[in-house]
């Protein structure tokens, strides 16, 4: 059974950096997409960045391009996915979640579809404030 554990959130000033980690275990899929999603109060959840296990292709939300970087370190049946967030802005404040699914279309489309799923873990809070 796939298990995902997010960590690394916190309070940071505008312009600061944070690195989120997602420890994933229990993989039984050869080709999957794993990524980071966020939901701010009163807003819909959105896909921030996703990466494919097969070719490492990535997707980024337009508002985070050039500031966020996703990366993946994989071993047998496990993976750790990082989201390096630089030059953080107050509008990045949200609960950040990690999710993974079998890949059956483009990483971009997968990321957008995954953001609409109903079931999520606890996530990790990121607050950008002075």
Short mmCIF file of C-alpha atoms in Angstrom, two decimals:
data_model
loop_
_atom_site.label_atom_id
_atom_site.label_comp_id
_atom_site.label_asym_id
_atom_site.label_seq_id
_atom_site.Cartn_x
_atom_site.Cartn_y
_atom_site.Cartn_z
CA UNK A 1 0.00 0.00 0.00
CA UNK A 2 1.36 3.38 -1.02
CA UNK A 3 2.26 5.65 1.88
CA UNK A 4 3.25 9.29 1.61
CA UNK A 5 4.62 11.43 4.44
CA UNK A 6 5.13 15.15 3.92
CA UNK A 7 7.52 17.31 5.92
CA UNK A 8 9.49 20.51 5.77
CA UNK A 9 6.89 23.23 6.05
CA UNK A 10 7.17 26.23 8.31
CA UNK A 11 7.11 29.97 8.65
CA UNK A 12 9.41 31.98 6.41
CA UNK A 13 9.76 35.62 5.46
CA UNK A 14 9.06 36.79 1.91
CA UNK A 15 12.07 36.07 -0.27
CA UNK A 16 13.09 33.13 1.88
CA UNK A 17 13.42 29.46 1.04
CA UNK A 18 12.05 26.14 2.22
CA UNK A 19 12.50 22.57 1.09
CA UNK A 20 9.59 20.17 1.34
CA UNK A 21 10.12 16.41 1.46
CA UNK A 22 7.74 13.61 0.59
CA UNK A 23 8.78 10.15 1.71
CA UNK A 24 6.95 7.60 -0.41
CA UNK A 25 6.93 3.85 0.13
CA UNK A 26 4.98 0.84 -1.05
CA UNK A 27 5.22 1.52 -4.75
CA UNK A 28 4.04 -1.22 -7.05
CA UNK A 29 3.94 0.89 -10.18
CA UNK A 30 6.65 1.17 -12.78
CA UNK A 31 5.49 4.43 -14.25
CA UNK A 32 4.00 6.96 -11.91
CA UNK A 33 3.64 10.67 -11.41
CA UNK A 34 4.37 12.12 -8.02
CA UNK A 35 3.97 15.72 -7.11
CA UNK A 36 3.16 18.57 -4.81
CA UNK A 37 -0.20 20.24 -4.47
CA UNK A 38 -1.39 23.11 -2.32
CA UNK A 39 -4.55 24.57 -0.97
CA UNK A 40 -4.86 28.04 0.50
CA UNK A 41 -7.84 29.02 2.68
CA UNK A 42 -10.88 29.68 0.54
CA UNK A 43 -9.19 28.51 -2.64
CA UNK A 44 -9.24 25.35 -4.70
CA UNK A 45 -6.40 22.90 -4.46
CA UNK A 46 -3.88 23.28 -7.28
CA UNK A 47 -1.04 21.26 -8.68
CA UNK A 48 2.22 23.04 -7.93
CA UNK A 49 4.73 20.68 -9.51
CA UNK A 50 4.84 17.06 -10.62
CA UNK A 51 7.50 14.68 -11.89
CA UNK A 52 7.37 11.42 -13.81
CA UNK A 53 9.23 8.36 -12.59
CA UNK A 54 9.92 7.03 -16.10
CA UNK A 55 11.53 10.01 -17.83
CA UNK A 56 11.74 12.65 -15.06
CA UNK A 57 9.63 15.03 -17.10
CA UNK A 58 8.22 17.80 -14.97
CA UNK A 59 5.35 20.22 -14.73
CA UNK A 60 5.26 23.53 -12.86
CA UNK A 61 2.42 25.87 -12.10
CA UNK A 62 3.08 29.12 -13.95
CA UNK A 63 3.25 31.16 -10.76
CA UNK A 64 6.12 29.06 -9.36
CA UNK A 65 8.24 28.63 -12.49
CA UNK A 66 11.78 29.82 -11.91
CA UNK A 67 11.32 29.75 -8.12
CA UNK A 68 10.44 26.13 -7.31
CA UNK A 69 12.33 22.99 -8.29
CA UNK A 70 11.07 19.43 -7.96
CA UNK A 71 13.43 16.48 -7.71
CA UNK A 72 13.17 12.77 -6.97
CA UNK A 73 15.48 10.23 -5.39
CA UNK A 74 14.25 6.69 -5.95
CA UNK A 75 15.11 3.23 -4.68
CA UNK A 76 13.32 -0.07 -4.94
CA UNK A 77 9.66 0.52 -4.01
CA UNK A 78 10.50 3.84 -2.33
CA UNK A 79 11.13 7.42 -3.34
CA UNK A 80 11.72 10.80 -1.79
CA UNK A 81 10.44 13.80 -3.67
CA UNK A 82 11.69 17.25 -2.82
CA UNK A 83 10.26 20.63 -3.59
CA UNK A 84 12.86 23.36 -3.25
CA UNK A 85 11.03 26.64 -2.89
CA UNK A 86 13.01 29.85 -3.32
CA UNK A 87 11.99 33.50 -3.34
CA UNK A 88 8.81 32.64 -1.50
CA UNK A 89 5.91 35.04 -1.66
CA UNK A 90 2.94 35.55 0.66
CA UNK A 91 0.69 34.04 -2.01
CA UNK A 92 2.59 30.76 -1.65
CA UNK A 93 1.06 30.38 1.80
CA UNK A 94 -0.95 27.16 1.84
CA UNK A 95 -1.06 23.59 3.05
CA UNK A 96 1.14 21.55 0.75
CA UNK A 97 0.35 17.93 -0.04
CA UNK A 98 2.13 15.12 -1.81
CA UNK A 99 0.32 12.61 -4.04
CA UNK A 100 1.25 9.89 -6.50
CA UNK A 101 -0.67 8.01 -9.20
CA UNK A 102 -0.05 5.69 -12.09
CA UNK A 103 0.83 7.71 -15.17
CA UNK A 104 -1.50 7.37 -18.14
CA UNK A 105 -1.18 10.76 -19.80
CA UNK A 106 1.13 13.78 -19.82
CA UNK A 107 2.66 14.94 -16.56
CA UNK A 108 0.88 18.27 -16.91
CA UNK A 109 -2.52 16.65 -17.36
CA UNK A 110 -1.83 14.16 -14.58
CA UNK A 111 -0.90 16.97 -12.20
CA UNK A 112 -4.07 18.87 -12.96
CA UNK A 113 -6.28 15.79 -12.63
CA UNK A 114 -4.62 14.70 -9.39
CA UNK A 115 -5.33 18.09 -7.84
CA UNK A 116 -9.06 17.30 -8.09
CA UNK A 117 -8.95 14.05 -6.11
CA UNK A 118 -10.99 13.79 -2.94
CA UNK A 119 -8.63 12.06 -0.55
CA UNK A 120 -5.56 13.72 0.86
CA UNK A 121 -3.13 13.31 3.73
CA UNK A 122 -2.41 15.85 6.44
CA UNK A 123 -0.02 17.91 4.36
CA UNK A 124 2.48 20.41 5.67
CA UNK A 125 1.79 24.08 6.32
CA UNK A 126 3.84 26.73 4.55
CA UNK A 127 3.38 30.29 5.76
CA UNK A 128 5.14 33.19 4.08
CA UNK A 129 4.85 36.31 6.17
CA UNK A 130 6.93 39.13 7.56
#
